[in-house]
Short mmCIF file of C-alpha atoms in Angstrom, two decimals:
data_model
loop_
_atom_site.label_atom_id
_atom_site.label_comp_id
_atom_site.label_asym_id
_atom_site.label_seq_id
_atom_site.Cartn_x
_atom_site.Cartn_y
_atom_site.Cartn_z
CA MET L 1 0.00 -0.02 -0.02
CA PRO L 2 1.24 3.50 -0.70
CA GLN L 3 1.67 5.86 2.21
CA VAL L 4 -0.06 9.21 2.66
CA THR L 5 2.14 12.19 3.23
CA VAL L 6 0.73 15.40 4.68
CA SER L 7 3.06 18.41 4.96
CA GLY L 8 2.81 22.13 5.54
CA MET L 9 0.78 21.82 8.72
CA VAL L 10 2.86 24.41 10.58
CA ILE L 11 4.50 26.45 7.85
CA GLY L 12 4.21 26.46 4.02
CA ASP L 13 1.57 25.09 1.71
CA TRP L 14 -0.69 22.30 2.90
CA LEU L 15 0.01 19.24 0.81
CA PHE L 16 -1.65 15.81 0.82
CA TYR L 17 -0.09 13.22 -1.54
CA TRP L 18 0.63 9.55 -2.00
CA THR L 19 4.14 8.07 -1.82
CA GLY L 20 5.40 4.55 -2.25
CA THR L 21 4.34 1.65 -4.38
CA THR L 22 1.14 -0.34 -4.72
CA THR L 23 0.21 -3.29 -6.84
CA PHE L 24 -3.14 -4.01 -8.46
CA VAL L 25 -3.86 -7.68 -9.36
CA ASP L 26 -6.34 -9.20 -11.80
CA ARG L 27 -6.07 -12.87 -10.88
CA LYS L 28 -8.58 -14.02 -13.50
CA ASN L 29 -6.50 -12.65 -16.40
CA ASN L 30 -3.08 -12.83 -14.61
CA ILE L 31 -2.50 -9.09 -15.04
CA THR L 32 -0.70 -6.91 -12.55
CA ALA L 33 -0.04 -3.18 -12.43
CA GLU L 34 2.69 -1.86 -10.17
CA ILE L 35 2.41 1.91 -9.56
CA THR L 36 4.93 4.10 -7.74
CA PHE L 37 3.48 7.38 -6.45
CA ASP L 38 5.85 10.39 -6.34
CA PRO L 39 8.69 8.31 -7.68
CA ASP L 40 11.26 11.11 -7.17
CA ALA L 41 10.73 10.80 -3.43
CA ALA L 42 12.20 7.24 -3.41
CA ASN L 43 14.23 6.78 -0.23
CA SER L 44 17.59 5.86 -1.64
CA VAL L 45 21.00 7.58 -1.63
CA ILE L 46 21.02 7.71 -5.46
CA SER L 47 17.62 9.41 -5.68
CA TYR L 48 18.70 11.88 -2.97
CA ALA L 49 21.97 12.68 -4.75
CA THR L 50 20.37 13.07 -8.19
CA SER L 51 17.61 15.26 -6.80
CA PHE L 52 20.07 18.18 -6.70
CA PHE L 53 20.80 17.94 -10.46
CA SER L 54 17.40 17.16 -11.99
CA ALA L 55 13.94 18.76 -11.92
CA LYS L 56 11.57 17.04 -9.51
CA SER L 57 8.26 15.87 -10.90
CA PRO L 58 5.05 17.02 -9.15
CA CYS L 59 4.09 15.09 -6.03
CA ASP L 60 0.84 13.85 -7.64
CA TYR L 61 2.84 12.16 -10.45
CA PHE L 62 3.01 8.37 -10.62
CA LYS L 63 4.64 5.85 -12.92
CA GLY L 64 4.71 2.08 -13.20
CA SER L 65 4.13 -0.82 -15.49
CA LEU L 66 1.40 -3.17 -16.62
CA LYS L 67 2.39 -6.86 -16.73
CA LYS L 68 0.73 -10.04 -18.06
CA ASP L 69 2.11 -13.33 -16.84
CA GLY L 70 5.02 -11.42 -15.31
CA LYS L 71 6.09 -9.87 -18.60
CA GLU L 72 5.83 -6.06 -19.06
CA ILE L 73 3.14 -5.06 -21.55
CA CYS L 74 3.43 -1.33 -21.34
CA PRO L 75 4.46 1.60 -19.09
CA ILE L 76 1.94 3.52 -17.03
CA GLU L 77 2.27 7.15 -15.96
CA GLY L 78 0.17 10.13 -15.06
CA CYS L 79 -0.97 12.41 -12.27
CA TRP L 80 -3.63 11.09 -9.97
CA LEU L 81 -5.29 14.52 -9.99
CA ALA L 82 -5.15 14.96 -13.80
CA LYS L 83 -4.62 12.04 -16.20
CA LEU L 84 -3.68 8.41 -16.80
CA LYS L 85 -1.51 7.29 -19.70
CA PHE L 86 -0.58 3.85 -21.05
CA GLN L 87 2.25 3.88 -23.58
CA GLU L 88 2.06 7.65 -23.84
CA LYS L 89 -1.61 7.50 -24.86
CA VAL L 90 -4.01 9.28 -22.51
CA TYR L 91 -6.87 7.06 -21.47
CA TRP L 92 -8.39 9.22 -18.73
CA ARG L 93 -8.35 12.95 -18.12
CA ILE L 94 -10.11 14.49 -15.14
CA ARG L 95 -11.83 17.20 -17.21
CA GLN L 96 -12.59 14.86 -20.12
CA TYR L 97 -15.93 13.51 -18.90
CA LEU L 98 -19.00 15.46 -18.15
CA PRO L 99 -21.14 14.66 -15.13
CA PHE L 100 -23.68 11.83 -15.53
CA THR L 101 -27.15 12.99 -16.49
CA PRO L 102 -29.86 10.39 -15.94
CA THR L 103 -32.30 9.85 -18.78
CA GLU L 104 -35.69 8.20 -18.77
CA LEU L 105 -35.87 4.71 -20.23
CA GLU L 106 -38.19 4.32 -23.15
CA LYS L 107 -40.14 1.47 -21.59
CA THR L 108 -40.94 2.15 -17.97
CA LEU L 109 -43.75 0.80 -15.80
CA PRO L 110 -46.95 2.83 -15.63
CA SER L 111 -46.23 3.28 -11.89
CA HIS L 112 -42.86 4.93 -12.56
CA ALA L 113 -42.47 8.28 -10.70
CA THR L 114 -41.93 10.24 -13.96
CA LYS L 115 -45.49 9.21 -15.07
CA ARG L 116 -47.32 10.64 -12.02
CA GLU L 117 -50.14 12.76 -13.37
CA ASP L 118 -49.48 15.62 -10.93
CA LEU L 119 -45.79 15.85 -11.93
CA VAL L 120 -46.58 15.62 -15.65
CA ALA L 121 -49.10 18.45 -15.32
CA LEU L 122 -46.63 20.53 -13.28
CA LEU L 123 -43.92 20.07 -15.89
CA GLN L 124 -46.36 21.21 -18.55
CA GLY L 125 -46.98 24.38 -16.50
CA ASN L 126 -50.58 23.53 -15.48
CA VAL L 127 -50.40 24.20 -11.75
CA GLU L 128 -54.16 23.91 -11.09
CA LEU L 129 -54.39 20.42 -12.71
CA SER L 130 -51.21 19.43 -10.87
CA GLN L 131 -52.72 20.36 -7.55
CA THR L 132 -55.98 18.50 -8.37
CA GLU L 133 -54.06 15.35 -9.39
CA LYS L 134 -51.93 15.57 -6.29
CA LYS L 135 -54.99 15.68 -4.03
CA ARG L 136 -56.53 12.75 -5.97
CA LEU L 137 -53.36 10.68 -5.51
CA GLU L 138 -53.13 11.55 -1.76
CA GLU L 139 -56.83 10.53 -1.23
CA LYS L 140 -56.13 7.25 -3.07
CA GLN L 141 -53.12 6.58 -0.83
CA ARG L 142 -55.17 7.32 2.34
CA ALA L 143 -57.87 4.90 1.17
CA ASP L 144 -55.24 2.21 0.40
CA ARG L 145 -53.65 2.70 3.86
CA LYS L 146 -57.09 2.38 5.53
CA LEU L 147 -57.79 -0.91 3.67
CA ARG L 148 -54.39 -2.31 4.66
CA LYS L 149 -55.01 -1.37 8.26
CA GLU L 150 -58.50 -2.96 8.24
CA HIS L 151 -57.69 -6.12 6.30
CA GLY L 152 -53.91 -6.51 6.62
CA PRO L 153 -51.99 -8.61 9.15
CA LYS L 154 -52.64 -7.87 12.82
CA LYS L 155 -49.89 -6.37 14.95
CA ASP L 156 -49.05 -9.74 16.57
CA GLY L 157 -48.17 -11.02 13.06
CA HIS L 158 -51.20 -13.31 12.58
#
């Protein structure tokens, strides 16, 4: 599991980011993905020494590899706040997809909420008919509740 690093609590910018390596496993297809978050922060003498001479990548950057049967298929890289790339091709970008908008199915049951007469009338702008239909529906629900109470199971369950 990667570790969470939080910095800047006392002084500087507040940062929350992942560090370390994690492995995702698809046992059915024998595919693994090993991802290293913030790879420039690796705890080794070489990475510490080279950090003075090379530009450090952003702390939300990750890289790794996708393997099938232990053999590397392709490299993985990206930023967990921005994008995901496999072999330099972007497969996901945070601003790429619009929010999900539900749509009504063509074949719904007559009892579906979108077919309530009061709501249909309200959506058509007929407030008076909507109110009349709402009252009719409420009276029907009260009558049904009364029948269930009179003829339904007793409180002791029999």
